[in-house]
Amino acid sequence: MTAKRVFDLALTLPGFVVLSPLMLVTALCVRLALGPGVLFRQRRPGLHGRPFTMLKFRTMRNGPQPDAERLTPFGRFLRAASLDELPELFNVLAGDMSLVGPRPLLMQYLPRYAKEQARRHEVLPGITGWAQVNGRNASTWEERFALDVWYVDNRSLALDARILARTVAAVLRRKGINAPGSATMPEFLGRQEAAPPGQGREEREGRD
């Protein structure tokens, strides 16, 4: 077991004890506000691009409408407070994710990365990361990927602790939750021109 894995478990296990009541209340509120299906499940690329099922609380109504129309006021609150991310603690316990690392995006993005950008998959994906505390979704894709690769090259437990501390501050300030003019981050199209805001709907739920 690596030092990073010990670090993750040392924080995640007691975190469950503290956060379990909040998770139960959030799950109940999601059920009442959005109907059946409390959790959003989606295959995402993990270490070396291997797929795993990531868990989140739902924030959108089901339907064919654009993200901005399906995203409810309650869902916006969950995202602003990052409460929708809490089920990812189960992914950390399972070893599919770390507390800190590049955010897991969509499987269809894998062939679109430049060689340097693809290096973000050299480590486990994280609930939070260096990109999230340096602009969050207000950054461009290129900026986010550069920050992810910087983390891969400079990762350490001290840096992880720093990122976690800054994450708490970022959540409290509620800055950079969405891409400018969009309910979610626009679709990443590689070297092509980015999709218009609100057109990355294949993700259906997550703002990553």
PDB file of C-alpha atoms in Angstrom, residues 40-145:
ATOM      1  CA  PHE A  40     -25.816   9.526 -11.137  1.00  0.00           C
ATOM      2  CA  ARG A  41     -23.528   6.764 -12.439  1.00  0.00           C
ATOM      3  CA  GLN A  42     -21.207   7.120 -15.392  1.00  0.00           C
ATOM      4  CA  ARG A  43     -18.193   5.300 -16.786  1.00  0.00           C
ATOM      5  CA  ARG A  44     -15.096   7.476 -16.591  1.00  0.00           C
ATOM      6  CA  PRO A  45     -11.413   6.830 -17.371  1.00  0.00           C
ATOM      7  CA  GLY A  46      -9.269   6.086 -14.359  1.00  0.00           C
ATOM      8  CA  LEU A  47      -5.584   5.227 -13.974  1.00  0.00           C
ATOM      9  CA  HIS A  48      -4.034   4.650 -17.430  1.00  0.00           C
ATOM     10  CA  GLY A  49      -7.475   5.305 -18.942  1.00  0.00           C
ATOM     11  CA  ARG A  50      -9.059   2.155 -17.510  1.00  0.00           C
ATOM     12  CA  PRO A  51     -12.818   2.715 -17.049  1.00  0.00           C
ATOM     13  CA  PHE A  52     -14.619   2.709 -13.718  1.00  0.00           C
ATOM     14  CA  THR A  53     -18.103   3.783 -12.604  1.00  0.00           C
ATOM     15  CA  MET A  54     -18.066   7.190 -10.934  1.00  0.00           C
ATOM     16  CA  LEU A  55     -20.842   8.119  -8.510  1.00  0.00           C
ATOM     17  CA  LYS A  56     -22.464  11.505  -7.884  1.00  0.00           C
ATOM     18  CA  PHE A  57     -25.735  12.802  -6.515  1.00  0.00           C
ATOM     19  CA  ARG A  58     -28.115  13.781  -9.319  1.00  0.00           C
ATOM     20  CA  THR A  59     -28.492  17.493  -9.996  1.00  0.00           C
ATOM     21  CA  MET A  60     -30.554  17.489 -13.209  1.00  0.00           C
ATOM     22  CA  ARG A  61     -33.997  16.363 -14.294  1.00  0.00           C
ATOM     23  CA  ASN A  62     -34.099  13.636 -16.912  1.00  0.00           C
ATOM     24  CA  GLY A  63     -35.024  14.738 -20.403  1.00  0.00           C
ATOM     25  CA  PRO A  64     -33.739  15.922 -23.796  1.00  0.00           C
ATOM     26  CA  GLN A  65     -33.568  19.608 -22.862  1.00  0.00           C
ATOM     27  CA  PRO A  66     -30.258  21.533 -22.687  1.00  0.00           C
ATOM     28  CA  ASP A  67     -28.309  21.313 -19.439  1.00  0.00           C
ATOM     29  CA  ALA A  68     -29.296  24.810 -18.351  1.00  0.00           C
ATOM     30  CA  GLU A  69     -32.987  23.856 -18.524  1.00  0.00           C
ATOM     31  CA  ARG A  70     -32.628  20.502 -16.758  1.00  0.00           C
ATOM     32  CA  LEU A  71     -30.438  21.879 -13.973  1.00  0.00           C
ATOM     33  CA  THR A  72     -32.757  22.753 -11.071  1.00  0.00           C
ATOM     34  CA  PRO A  73     -32.191  25.469  -8.435  1.00  0.00           C
ATOM     35  CA  PHE A  74     -31.651  22.665  -5.937  1.00  0.00           C
ATOM     36  CA  GLY A  75     -29.129  21.094  -8.293  1.00  0.00           C
ATOM     37  CA  ARG A  76     -27.300  24.405  -8.606  1.00  0.00           C
ATOM     38  CA  PHE A  77     -27.083  24.558  -4.823  1.00  0.00           C
ATOM     39  CA  LEU A  78     -25.658  21.018  -4.659  1.00  0.00           C
ATOM     40  CA  ARG A  79     -23.008  21.939  -7.225  1.00  0.00           C
ATOM     41  CA  ALA A  80     -22.167  25.274  -5.603  1.00  0.00           C
ATOM     42  CA  ALA A  81     -21.659  23.518  -2.269  1.00  0.00           C
ATOM     43  CA  SER A  82     -19.963  20.513  -3.975  1.00  0.00           C
ATOM     44  CA  LEU A  83     -22.402  18.210  -2.178  1.00  0.00           C
ATOM     45  CA  ASP A  84     -23.027  16.335  -5.432  1.00  0.00           C
ATOM     46  CA  GLU A  85     -19.442  15.052  -5.216  1.00  0.00           C
ATOM     47  CA  LEU A  86     -19.848  13.290  -1.845  1.00  0.00           C
ATOM     48  CA  PRO A  87     -20.648   9.809  -3.282  1.00  0.00           C
ATOM     49  CA  GLU A  88     -17.218   9.836  -4.913  1.00  0.00           C
ATOM     50  CA  LEU A  89     -15.873   8.953  -1.465  1.00  0.00           C
ATOM     51  CA  PHE A  90     -17.076   5.422  -2.259  1.00  0.00           C
ATOM     52  CA  ASN A  91     -14.871   5.523  -5.383  1.00  0.00           C
ATOM     53  CA  VAL A  92     -11.922   6.514  -3.191  1.00  0.00           C
ATOM     54  CA  LEU A  93     -12.560   3.606  -0.823  1.00  0.00           C
ATOM     55  CA  ALA A  94     -12.779   1.243  -3.795  1.00  0.00           C
ATOM     56  CA  GLY A  95      -9.380   2.460  -5.025  1.00  0.00           C
ATOM     57  CA  ASP A  96     -10.714   3.820  -8.326  1.00  0.00           C
ATOM     58  CA  MET A  97     -10.111   7.430  -7.308  1.00  0.00           C
ATOM     59  CA  SER A  98      -7.950   9.442  -4.932  1.00  0.00           C
ATOM     60  CA  LEU A  99      -8.946  12.455  -2.893  1.00  0.00           C
ATOM     61  CA  VAL A 100      -6.570  14.517  -5.039  1.00  0.00           C
ATOM     62  CA  GLY A 101      -5.780  14.073  -8.710  1.00  0.00           C
ATOM     63  CA  PRO A 102      -6.937  15.171 -12.178  1.00  0.00           C
ATOM     64  CA  ARG A 103     -10.712  15.076 -12.447  1.00  0.00           C
ATOM     65  CA  PRO A 104     -12.052  12.047 -14.398  1.00  0.00           C
ATOM     66  CA  LEU A 105     -13.709  13.309 -17.571  1.00  0.00           C
ATOM     67  CA  LEU A 106     -15.505  11.410 -20.353  1.00  0.00           C
ATOM     68  CA  MET A 107     -14.424   8.172 -22.013  1.00  0.00           C
ATOM     69  CA  GLN A 108     -14.907   9.654 -25.494  1.00  0.00           C
ATOM     70  CA  TYR A 109     -12.278  12.290 -24.734  1.00  0.00           C
ATOM     71  CA  LEU A 110      -9.454   9.723 -24.576  1.00  0.00           C
ATOM     72  CA  PRO A 111      -8.567   9.760 -28.308  1.00  0.00           C
ATOM     73  CA  ARG A 112      -8.862  13.562 -28.419  1.00  0.00           C
ATOM     74  CA  TYR A 113      -6.024  14.337 -26.017  1.00  0.00           C
ATOM     75  CA  ALA A 114      -2.654  15.509 -27.258  1.00  0.00           C
ATOM     76  CA  LYS A 115       0.169  13.233 -26.062  1.00  0.00           C
ATOM     77  CA  GLU A 116       1.132  15.623 -23.267  1.00  0.00           C
ATOM     78  CA  GLN A 117      -2.479  16.095 -22.158  1.00  0.00           C
ATOM     79  CA  ALA A 118      -2.978  12.327 -21.932  1.00  0.00           C
ATOM     80  CA  ARG A 119      -0.341  12.214 -19.174  1.00  0.00           C
ATOM     81  CA  ARG A 120      -3.091  13.298 -16.762  1.00  0.00           C
ATOM     82  CA  HIS A 121      -4.013   9.588 -16.668  1.00  0.00           C
ATOM     83  CA  GLU A 122      -0.647   8.562 -15.223  1.00  0.00           C
ATOM     84  CA  VAL A 123      -2.160   8.944 -11.733  1.00  0.00           C
ATOM     85  CA  LEU A 124      -5.523   8.101 -10.168  1.00  0.00           C
ATOM     86  CA  PRO A 125      -8.235  10.662 -10.856  1.00  0.00           C
ATOM     87  CA  GLY A 126      -9.314  12.764  -7.890  1.00  0.00           C
ATOM     88  CA  ILE A 127     -12.349  14.326  -6.270  1.00  0.00           C
ATOM     89  CA  THR A 128     -10.402  17.567  -6.368  1.00  0.00           C
ATOM     90  CA  GLY A 129      -7.186  18.588  -8.052  1.00  0.00           C
ATOM     91  CA  TRP A 130      -4.670  21.293  -8.864  1.00  0.00           C
ATOM     92  CA  ALA A 131      -6.853  22.562 -11.718  1.00  0.00           C
ATOM     93  CA  GLN A 132      -9.888  22.800  -9.426  1.00  0.00           C
ATOM     94  CA  VAL A 133      -8.118  25.118  -6.982  1.00  0.00           C
ATOM     95  CA  ASN A 134      -6.691  27.216  -9.812  1.00  0.00           C
ATOM     96  CA  GLY A 135      -9.800  28.307 -11.650  1.00  0.00           C
ATOM     97  CA  ARG A 136     -12.117  25.282 -11.419  1.00  0.00           C
ATOM     98  CA  ASN A 137     -14.556  25.268 -14.392  1.00  0.00           C
ATOM     99  CA  ALA A 138     -13.838  28.915 -15.233  1.00  0.00           C
ATOM    100  CA  SER A 139     -10.564  27.765 -16.891  1.00  0.00           C
ATOM    101  CA  THR A 140     -10.233  26.648 -20.507  1.00  0.00           C
ATOM    102  CA  TRP A 141      -9.609  23.007 -21.319  1.00  0.00           C
ATOM    103  CA  GLU A 142      -6.008  23.746 -22.278  1.00  0.00           C
ATOM    104  CA  GLU A 143      -5.385  25.535 -18.982  1.00  0.00           C
ATOM    105  CA  ARG A 144      -6.926  22.711 -16.987  1.00  0.00           C
ATOM    106  CA  PHE A 145      -4.918  20.015 -18.752  1.00  0.00           C
TER     107      PHE A 145
END
